Coordinates of C-alpha atoms in Angstrom, one line a residue:
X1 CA 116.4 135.7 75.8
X2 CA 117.3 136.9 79.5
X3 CA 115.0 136.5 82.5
X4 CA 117.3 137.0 85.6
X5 CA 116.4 136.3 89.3
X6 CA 119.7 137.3 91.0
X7 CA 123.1 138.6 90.4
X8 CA 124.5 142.2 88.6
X9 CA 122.1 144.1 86.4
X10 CA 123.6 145.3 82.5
X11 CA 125.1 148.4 82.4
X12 CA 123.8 149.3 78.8
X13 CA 121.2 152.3 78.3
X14 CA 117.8 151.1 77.8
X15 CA 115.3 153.0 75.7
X16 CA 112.6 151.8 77.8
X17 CA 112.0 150.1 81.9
X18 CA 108.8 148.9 82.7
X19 CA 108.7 148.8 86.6
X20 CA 106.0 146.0 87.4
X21 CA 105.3 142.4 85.8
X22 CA 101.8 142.1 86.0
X23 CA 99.5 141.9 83.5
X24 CA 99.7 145.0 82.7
X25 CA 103.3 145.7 82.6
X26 CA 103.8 142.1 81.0
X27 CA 100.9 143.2 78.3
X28 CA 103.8 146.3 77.6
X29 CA 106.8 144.8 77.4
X30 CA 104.9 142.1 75.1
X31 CA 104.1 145.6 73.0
X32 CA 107.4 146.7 73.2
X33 CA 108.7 143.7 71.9
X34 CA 107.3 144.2 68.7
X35 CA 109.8 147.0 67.9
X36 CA 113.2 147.4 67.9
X37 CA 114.4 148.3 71.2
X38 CA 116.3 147.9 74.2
X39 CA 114.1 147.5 76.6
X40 CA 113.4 145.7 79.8
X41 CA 110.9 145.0 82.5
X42 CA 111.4 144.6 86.5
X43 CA 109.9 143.6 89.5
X44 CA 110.5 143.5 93.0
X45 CA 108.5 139.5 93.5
X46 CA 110.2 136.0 92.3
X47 CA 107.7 135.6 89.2
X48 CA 105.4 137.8 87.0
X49 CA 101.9 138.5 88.2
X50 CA 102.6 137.8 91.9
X51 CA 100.8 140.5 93.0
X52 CA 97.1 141.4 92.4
X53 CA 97.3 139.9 88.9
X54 CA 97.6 136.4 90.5
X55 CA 94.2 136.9 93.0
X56 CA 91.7 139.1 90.6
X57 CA 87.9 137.2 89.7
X58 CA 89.6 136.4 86.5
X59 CA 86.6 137.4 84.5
X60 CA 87.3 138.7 81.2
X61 CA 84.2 141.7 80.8
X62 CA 82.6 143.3 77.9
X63 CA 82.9 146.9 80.2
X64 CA 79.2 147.4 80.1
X65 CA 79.1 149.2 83.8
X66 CA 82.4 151.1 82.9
X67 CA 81.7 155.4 83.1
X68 CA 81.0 156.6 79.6
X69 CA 83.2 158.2 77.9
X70 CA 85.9 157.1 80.3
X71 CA 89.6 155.8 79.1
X72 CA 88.6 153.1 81.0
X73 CA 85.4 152.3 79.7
X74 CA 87.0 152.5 75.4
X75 CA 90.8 150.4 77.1
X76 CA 88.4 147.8 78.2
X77 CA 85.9 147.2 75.4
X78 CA 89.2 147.3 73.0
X79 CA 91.3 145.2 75.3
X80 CA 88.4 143.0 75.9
X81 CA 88.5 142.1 71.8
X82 CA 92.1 142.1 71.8
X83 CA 92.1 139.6 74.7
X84 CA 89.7 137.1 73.1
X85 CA 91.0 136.8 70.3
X86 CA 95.2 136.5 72.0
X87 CA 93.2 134.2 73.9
X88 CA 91.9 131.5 70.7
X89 CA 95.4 131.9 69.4
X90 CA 97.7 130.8 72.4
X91 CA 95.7 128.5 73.9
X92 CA 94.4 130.8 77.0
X93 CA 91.6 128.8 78.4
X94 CA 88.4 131.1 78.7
X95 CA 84.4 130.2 78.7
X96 CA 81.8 132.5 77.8
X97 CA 79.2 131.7 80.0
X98 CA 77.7 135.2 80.2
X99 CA 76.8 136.8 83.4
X100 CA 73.5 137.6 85.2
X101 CA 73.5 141.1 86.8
X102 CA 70.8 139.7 89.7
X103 CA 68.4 142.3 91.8
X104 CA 67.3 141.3 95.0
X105 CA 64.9 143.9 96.6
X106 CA 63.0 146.8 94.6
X107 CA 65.6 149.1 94.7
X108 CA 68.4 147.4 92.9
X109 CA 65.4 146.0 90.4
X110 CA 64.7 149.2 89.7
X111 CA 68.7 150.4 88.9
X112 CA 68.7 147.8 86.2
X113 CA 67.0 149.9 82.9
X114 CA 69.8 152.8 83.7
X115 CA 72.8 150.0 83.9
X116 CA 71.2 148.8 80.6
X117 CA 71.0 152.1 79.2
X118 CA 74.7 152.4 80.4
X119 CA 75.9 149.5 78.9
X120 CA 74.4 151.1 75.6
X121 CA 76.5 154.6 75.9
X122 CA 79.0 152.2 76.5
X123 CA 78.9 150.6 73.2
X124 CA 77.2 146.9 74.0
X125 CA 74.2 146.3 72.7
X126 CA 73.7 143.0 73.9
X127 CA 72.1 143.5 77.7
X128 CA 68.2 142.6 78.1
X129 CA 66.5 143.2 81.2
X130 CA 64.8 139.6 81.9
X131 CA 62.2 138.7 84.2
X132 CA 62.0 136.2 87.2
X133 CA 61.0 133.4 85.6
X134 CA 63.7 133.5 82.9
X135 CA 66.0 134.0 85.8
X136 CA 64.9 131.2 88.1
X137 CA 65.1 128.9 84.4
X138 CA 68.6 129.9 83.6
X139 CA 70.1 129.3 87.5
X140 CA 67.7 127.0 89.3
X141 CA 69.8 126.5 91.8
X142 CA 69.6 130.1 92.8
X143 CA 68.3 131.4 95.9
X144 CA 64.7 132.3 96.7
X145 CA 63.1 135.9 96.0
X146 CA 65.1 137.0 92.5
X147 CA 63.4 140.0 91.1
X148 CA 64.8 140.2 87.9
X149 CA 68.3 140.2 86.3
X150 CA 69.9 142.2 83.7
X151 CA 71.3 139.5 81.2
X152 CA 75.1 140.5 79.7
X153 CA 75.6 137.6 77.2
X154 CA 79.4 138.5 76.7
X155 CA 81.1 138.2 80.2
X156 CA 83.4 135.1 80.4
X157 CA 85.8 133.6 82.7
X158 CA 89.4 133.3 81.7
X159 CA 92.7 132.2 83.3
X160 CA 94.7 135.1 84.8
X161 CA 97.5 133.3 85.7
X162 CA 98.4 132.4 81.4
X163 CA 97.3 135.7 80.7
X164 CA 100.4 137.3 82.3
X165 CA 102.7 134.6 81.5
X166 CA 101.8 134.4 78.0
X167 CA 102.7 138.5 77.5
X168 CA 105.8 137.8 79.5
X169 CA 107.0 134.9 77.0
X170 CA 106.5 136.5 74.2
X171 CA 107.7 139.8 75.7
X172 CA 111.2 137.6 76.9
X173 CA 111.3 136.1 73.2
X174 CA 110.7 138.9 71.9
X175 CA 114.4 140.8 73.0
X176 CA 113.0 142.3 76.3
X177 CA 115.2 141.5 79.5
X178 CA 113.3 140.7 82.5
X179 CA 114.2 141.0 85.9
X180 CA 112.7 139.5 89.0
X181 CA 113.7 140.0 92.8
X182 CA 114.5 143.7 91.4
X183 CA 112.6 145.9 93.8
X184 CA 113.2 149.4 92.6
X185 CA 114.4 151.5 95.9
X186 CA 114.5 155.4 94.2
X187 CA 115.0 156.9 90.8
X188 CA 117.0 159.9 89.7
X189 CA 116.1 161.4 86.5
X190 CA 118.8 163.2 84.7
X191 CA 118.9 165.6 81.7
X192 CA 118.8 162.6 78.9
X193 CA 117.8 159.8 81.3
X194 CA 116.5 157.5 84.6
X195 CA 118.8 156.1 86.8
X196 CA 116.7 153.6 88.8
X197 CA 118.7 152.2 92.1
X198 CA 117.4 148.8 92.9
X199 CA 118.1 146.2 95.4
X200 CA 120.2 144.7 93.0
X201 CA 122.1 147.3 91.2
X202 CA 121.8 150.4 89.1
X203 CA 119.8 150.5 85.5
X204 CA 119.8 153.2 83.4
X205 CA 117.0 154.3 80.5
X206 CA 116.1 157.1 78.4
X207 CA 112.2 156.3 79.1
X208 CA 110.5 155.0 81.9
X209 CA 107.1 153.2 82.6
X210 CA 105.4 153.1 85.5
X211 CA 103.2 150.4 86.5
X212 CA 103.9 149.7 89.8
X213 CA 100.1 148.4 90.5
X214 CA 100.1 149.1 94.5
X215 CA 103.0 151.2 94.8
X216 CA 102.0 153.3 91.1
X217 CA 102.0 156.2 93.5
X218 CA 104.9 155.8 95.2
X219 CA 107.2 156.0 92.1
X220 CA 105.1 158.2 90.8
X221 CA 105.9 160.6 93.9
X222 CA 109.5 159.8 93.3
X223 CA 109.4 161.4 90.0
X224 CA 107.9 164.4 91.4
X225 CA 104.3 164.0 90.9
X226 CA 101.1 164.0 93.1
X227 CA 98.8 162.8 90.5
X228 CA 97.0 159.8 92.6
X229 CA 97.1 157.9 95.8
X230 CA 96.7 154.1 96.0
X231 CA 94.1 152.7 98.6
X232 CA 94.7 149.2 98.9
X233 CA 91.4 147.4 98.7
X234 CA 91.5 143.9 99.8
X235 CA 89.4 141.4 98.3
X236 CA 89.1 138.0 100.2
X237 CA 87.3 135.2 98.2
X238 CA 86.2 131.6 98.8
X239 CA 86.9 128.6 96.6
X240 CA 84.5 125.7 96.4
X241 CA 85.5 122.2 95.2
X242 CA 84.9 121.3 91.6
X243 CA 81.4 119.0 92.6
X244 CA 79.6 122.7 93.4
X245 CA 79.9 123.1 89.6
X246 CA 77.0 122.0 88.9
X247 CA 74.6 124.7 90.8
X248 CA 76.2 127.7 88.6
X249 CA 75.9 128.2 85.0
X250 CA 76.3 132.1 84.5
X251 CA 78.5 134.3 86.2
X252 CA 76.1 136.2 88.9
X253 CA 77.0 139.6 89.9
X254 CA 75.1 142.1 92.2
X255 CA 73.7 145.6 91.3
X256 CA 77.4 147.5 91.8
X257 CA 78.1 150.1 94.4
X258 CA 80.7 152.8 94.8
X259 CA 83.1 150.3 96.1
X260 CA 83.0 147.9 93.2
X261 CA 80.9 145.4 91.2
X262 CA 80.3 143.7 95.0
X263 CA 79.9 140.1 96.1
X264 CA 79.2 137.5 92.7
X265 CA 79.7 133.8 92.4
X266 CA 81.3 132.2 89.2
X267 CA 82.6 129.4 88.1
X268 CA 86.2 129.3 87.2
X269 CA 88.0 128.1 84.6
X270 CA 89.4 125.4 87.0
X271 CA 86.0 123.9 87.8
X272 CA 85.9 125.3 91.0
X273 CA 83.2 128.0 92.1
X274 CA 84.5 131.2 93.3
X275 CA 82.8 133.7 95.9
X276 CA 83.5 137.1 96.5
X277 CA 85.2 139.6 96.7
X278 CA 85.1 142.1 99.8
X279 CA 86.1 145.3 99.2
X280 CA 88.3 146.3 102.1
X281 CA 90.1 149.8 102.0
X282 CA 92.9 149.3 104.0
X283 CA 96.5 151.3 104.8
X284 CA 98.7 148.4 104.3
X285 CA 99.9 147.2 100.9
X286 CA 101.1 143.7 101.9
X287 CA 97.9 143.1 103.7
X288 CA 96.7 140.1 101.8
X289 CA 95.7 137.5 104.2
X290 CA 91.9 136.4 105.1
X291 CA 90.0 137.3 107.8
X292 CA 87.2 135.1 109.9
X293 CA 85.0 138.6 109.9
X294 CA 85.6 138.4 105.8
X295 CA 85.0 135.1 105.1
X296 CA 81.3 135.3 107.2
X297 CA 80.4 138.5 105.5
X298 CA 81.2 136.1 102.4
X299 CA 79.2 133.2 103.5
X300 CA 76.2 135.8 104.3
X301 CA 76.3 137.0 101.0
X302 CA 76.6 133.1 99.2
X303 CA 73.7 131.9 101.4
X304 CA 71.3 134.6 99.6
X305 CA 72.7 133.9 96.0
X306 CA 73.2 129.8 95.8
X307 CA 72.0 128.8 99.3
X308 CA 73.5 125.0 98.0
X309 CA 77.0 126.4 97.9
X310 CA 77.2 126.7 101.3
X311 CA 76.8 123.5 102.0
X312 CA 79.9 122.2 99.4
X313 CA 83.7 121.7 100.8
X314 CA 85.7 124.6 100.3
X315 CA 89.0 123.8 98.7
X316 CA 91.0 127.2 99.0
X317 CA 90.2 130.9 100.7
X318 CA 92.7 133.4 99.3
X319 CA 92.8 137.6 99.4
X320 CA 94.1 140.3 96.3
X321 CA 94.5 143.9 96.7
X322 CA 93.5 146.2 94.2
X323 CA 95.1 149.9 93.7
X324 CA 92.5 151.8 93.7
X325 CA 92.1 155.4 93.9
X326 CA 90.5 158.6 94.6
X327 CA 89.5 158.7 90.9
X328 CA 86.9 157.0 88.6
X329 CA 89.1 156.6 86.0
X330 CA 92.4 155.0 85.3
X331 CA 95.5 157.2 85.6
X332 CA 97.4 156.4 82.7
X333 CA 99.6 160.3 82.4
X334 CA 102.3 160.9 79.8
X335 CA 105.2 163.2 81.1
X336 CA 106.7 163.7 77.6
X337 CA 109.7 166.5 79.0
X338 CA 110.1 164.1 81.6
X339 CA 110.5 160.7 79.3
X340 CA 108.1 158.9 82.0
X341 CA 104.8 157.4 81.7
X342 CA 102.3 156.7 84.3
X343 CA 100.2 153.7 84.4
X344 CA 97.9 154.2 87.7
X345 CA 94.6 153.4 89.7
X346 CA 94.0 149.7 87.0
X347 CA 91.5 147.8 89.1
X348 CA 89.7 144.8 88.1
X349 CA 89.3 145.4 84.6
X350 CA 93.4 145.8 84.0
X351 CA 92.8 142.4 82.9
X352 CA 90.5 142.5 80.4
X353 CA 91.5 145.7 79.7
X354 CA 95.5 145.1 79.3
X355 CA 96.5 145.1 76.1
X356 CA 94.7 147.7 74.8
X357 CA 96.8 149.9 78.0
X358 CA 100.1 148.5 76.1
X359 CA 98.7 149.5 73.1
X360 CA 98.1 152.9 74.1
X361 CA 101.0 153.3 76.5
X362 CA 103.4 152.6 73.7
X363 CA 101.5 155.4 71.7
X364 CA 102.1 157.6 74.4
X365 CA 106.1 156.8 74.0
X366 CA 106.2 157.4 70.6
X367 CA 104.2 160.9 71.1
X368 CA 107.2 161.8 74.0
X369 CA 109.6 161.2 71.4
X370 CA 110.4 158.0 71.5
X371 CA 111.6 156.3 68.3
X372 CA 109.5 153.0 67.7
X373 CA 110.0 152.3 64.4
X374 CA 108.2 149.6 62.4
X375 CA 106.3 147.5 64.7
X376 CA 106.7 143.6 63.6
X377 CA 105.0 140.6 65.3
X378 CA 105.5 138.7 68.0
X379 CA 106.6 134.9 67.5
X380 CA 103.6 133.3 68.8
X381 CA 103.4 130.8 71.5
X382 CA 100.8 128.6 72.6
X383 CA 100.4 127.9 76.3
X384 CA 99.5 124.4 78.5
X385 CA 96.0 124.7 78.8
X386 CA 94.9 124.8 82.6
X387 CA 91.1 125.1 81.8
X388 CA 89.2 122.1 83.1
X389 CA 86.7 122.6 79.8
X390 CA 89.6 122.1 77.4
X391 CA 91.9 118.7 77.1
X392 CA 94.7 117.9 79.0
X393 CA 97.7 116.0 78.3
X394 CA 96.3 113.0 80.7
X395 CA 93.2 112.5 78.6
X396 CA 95.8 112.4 75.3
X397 CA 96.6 108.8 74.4
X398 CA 99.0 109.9 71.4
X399 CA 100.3 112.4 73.9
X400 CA 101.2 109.7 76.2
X401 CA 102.3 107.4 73.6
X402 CA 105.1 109.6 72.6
X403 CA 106.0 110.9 75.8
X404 CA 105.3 108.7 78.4
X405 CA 105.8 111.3 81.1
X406 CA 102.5 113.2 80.7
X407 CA 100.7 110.0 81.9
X408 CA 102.1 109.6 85.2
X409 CA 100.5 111.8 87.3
X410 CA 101.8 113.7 90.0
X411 CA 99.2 116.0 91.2
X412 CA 95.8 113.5 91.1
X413 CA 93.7 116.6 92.6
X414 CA 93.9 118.5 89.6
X415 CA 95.4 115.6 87.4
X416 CA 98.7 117.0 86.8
X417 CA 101.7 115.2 85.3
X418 CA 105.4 114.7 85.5
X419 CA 105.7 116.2 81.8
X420 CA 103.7 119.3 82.4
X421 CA 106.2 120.1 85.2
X422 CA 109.0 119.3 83.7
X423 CA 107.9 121.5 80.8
X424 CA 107.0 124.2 83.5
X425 CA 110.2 124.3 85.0
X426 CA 112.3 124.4 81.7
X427 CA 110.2 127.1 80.0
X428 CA 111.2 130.6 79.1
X429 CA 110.0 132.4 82.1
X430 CA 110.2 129.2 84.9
X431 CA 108.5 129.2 88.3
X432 CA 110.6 131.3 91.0
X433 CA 108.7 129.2 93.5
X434 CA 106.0 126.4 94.5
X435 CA 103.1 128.9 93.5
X436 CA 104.8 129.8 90.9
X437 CA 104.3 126.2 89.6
X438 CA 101.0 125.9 90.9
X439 CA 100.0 128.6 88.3
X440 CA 102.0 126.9 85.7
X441 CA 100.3 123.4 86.0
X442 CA 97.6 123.6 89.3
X443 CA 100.2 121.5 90.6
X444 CA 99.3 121.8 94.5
X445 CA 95.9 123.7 93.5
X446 CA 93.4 121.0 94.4
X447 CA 90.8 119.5 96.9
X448 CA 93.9 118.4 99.3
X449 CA 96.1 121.7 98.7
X450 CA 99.0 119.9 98.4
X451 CA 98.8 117.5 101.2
X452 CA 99.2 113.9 98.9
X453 CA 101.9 115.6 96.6
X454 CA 103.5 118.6 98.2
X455 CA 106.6 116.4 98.5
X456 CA 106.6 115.0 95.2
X457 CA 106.1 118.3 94.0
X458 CA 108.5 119.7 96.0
X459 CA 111.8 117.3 95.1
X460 CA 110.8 118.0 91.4
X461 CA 111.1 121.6 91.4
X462 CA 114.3 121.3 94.1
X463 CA 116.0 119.3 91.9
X464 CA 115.8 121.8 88.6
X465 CA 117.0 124.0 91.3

């Protein structure tokens, strides 16, 4: 098992890179771990999903609004069975709650039967159009002048942070180097293989993936191809404290527009409530902080949907960008002379949709001539549970009993103890930094963002250090 953060890079040909440690590049070198290769995957942050995979709506959807017919519309209704069921068996916390696609006005009431009929072409059967009265029943807490909803039964909300972690693990125990603080600066692509230059060193490979999220293009260009262009599309959400749980029981999402699914409130797995996102096309790639114009358009649009929510703390505001493109469609391309593999344009759904991409990215390998062999199984892991729904080691007496370490508690916001960082920091892929181990354990996550145990917090990860 090697996960490096620093130092010289091995000078032994690979059979496959993966540039980018999201979820989707952590949901291939997972695949690729199931066959006997030399393989690796690299990226330019301190930890896997630091980029958009760590600030998505972590919702885990059934693809009903996806294009028909699309490859993202059959990745994401695969990925999203593939996903729940990874999900039940290493201890990913999600909730199905179900989501209610609300209309406000006449126009967006009457754009519901041809999102249903959608949804149908796409292969779920489960939507109903419901009336007002149904609607005000199932959220009472929601604001005045509901039309109608269209009801999607299988939405849920899931933990992106374990998602990527979990594929990573298994990916790292699997055989598969990773390598963080590895920004790849240019690639050079010779008759039988990729030399990639990166800030720390050389690495060579007979095939090369591409899923660079935000800079997909970029590379992409650097192998010689115009294929897409990323437009970074900020979304800036709000984060209400876990006593706002109480007003939401479905995920609520608007009528969707050409710029996305659009403003919904949900809960999260956390027990928070989480509203948002904007959708922001912007030029920069590193633009990720909040705005004061953002966060009012985002109190504008909560006041309409749960008027109550506006009037509960916030614990945390926080902005993602999504790579989105010029096209409707993913742009997952297979260069088969060239050995190379584009993984483009994955926007919201890459989560949901992410191992079904690995899946069918590895596929694409073996069609280019790539020798894959027997595919075995992963050794499975199972994950600390961060979902407030799900036990914790503080409510475990036996738990405590045998290890007295996962009763004192170290975070009290989100009731985090010594044990679960300890067991954070000496785990196969560890934290690279204090968010890092926030999305381990919450640790720092809560009502006083870090204020009581910051310090605490802090020695205990300096000291592993």
């Amino acid at each position: 098992m090697t996960v490096t953060i620093a130092g010289p890079l091995p000078e032994t040909m690979h059979d496959v890179i993966v540039v980018g440690a999201g979820v989707v590049g952590s949901a291939i070198a997972r695949e690729l771990a199931r066959h006997r290769l030399r393989a690796a995957f690299v990226d330019a942050c301190d930890d896997v999903g630091n980029g958009t995979s760590k600030a998505n709506t972590a919702i885990l959807h059934t693809g009903f609004d996806a294009v028909p017919g699309s490859l993202e519309s059959r990745l994401v209704r695969e990925g999203q069975r593939r996903l729940a069921t990874y999900a039940a068996e290493t201890g990913i916390p999600v909730e199905p709650l179900g989501a209610l696609l609300v209309a406000w006005d006449q126009e967006q009431l009457a754009a519901l039967p041809a999102l249903a009929a959608k949804a149908e072409r796409n292969g779920y059967h489960d939507a109903r159009l419901i009336g007002p009265d149904e609607v005000r029943a199932r959220e009472p807490h929601l604001g005045p002048g509901a039309l109608g909803a269209l009801d999607v039964p299988g939405e849920s909300i899931i933990c992106p942070w374990t998602t990527t972690l979990a594929y990573a693990t298994q990916a790292v125990r699997g055989g598969v180097d990773l390598h963080l603080n590895c920004r790849v600066e240019s690639v050079t692509s010779g008759g039988s293989h990729h030399e990639l230059v990166t800030e720390r060193g050389l690495l060579r490979t007979r095939y090369l993936v591409n899923a660079a999220g935000l800079y997909a293009d970029e590379l992409d260009r650097e192998l010689g191809h115009t294929d897409f262009t990323v437009t970074p599309r900020r979304g800036q959400l709000i984060v209400f404290d876990k006593l706002a749980r109480e007003l939401v029981r479905h995920i609520l999402l608007p009528v969707p527009t050409a710029l996305g699914k659009g403003v919904l409130v949900a809960p999260t797995v956390y027990g928070n409530v989480m509203l948002g996102p904007t959708a922001e096309d912007l030029g920069d790639k590193e633009a990720t902080g909040s705005t004061a114009e953002g966060l009012d358009f985002l109190r504008e649009k909560g006041r309409r949907i749960v008027p109550e929510l506006l009037d509960e703390e916030i614990t945390a505001v926080y902005a993602g960008l999504r790579a989105a493109t010029e096209h409707d469609d993913y742009r997952i391309r297979a260069h088969a002379r060239q050995r190379y593999i584009a993984v483009g344009g994955i926007r919201s759904t890459g989560l949901t949709a992410s191992m079904a991409i690995a899946a069918h990215v590895t596929d694409l390998l073996g069609d280019a001539g790539l020798d894959l062999g027997d595919a075995g199984e992963p050794e499975p892991v199972r994950m600390p549970n961060l979902g407030e729904a799900f036990p914790r080691p503080y409510q475990s007496a036996d738990l405590i009993a045998a290890d007295p370490e996962y009763g004192t508690l170290v975070c009290h916001c989100e009731h985090v103890s010594r044990g679960e960082i300890r067991d954070a920091l000496a785990s196969t892929v560890p934290p690279g930094s204090l968010d890092g181990l926030r999305r381990r354990t919450r640790a720092r996550g809560g009502r006083c963002q870090g204020f009581y145990c910051g310090s605490a917090v802090r020695e205990l990860f300096e000291a592993r250090r």
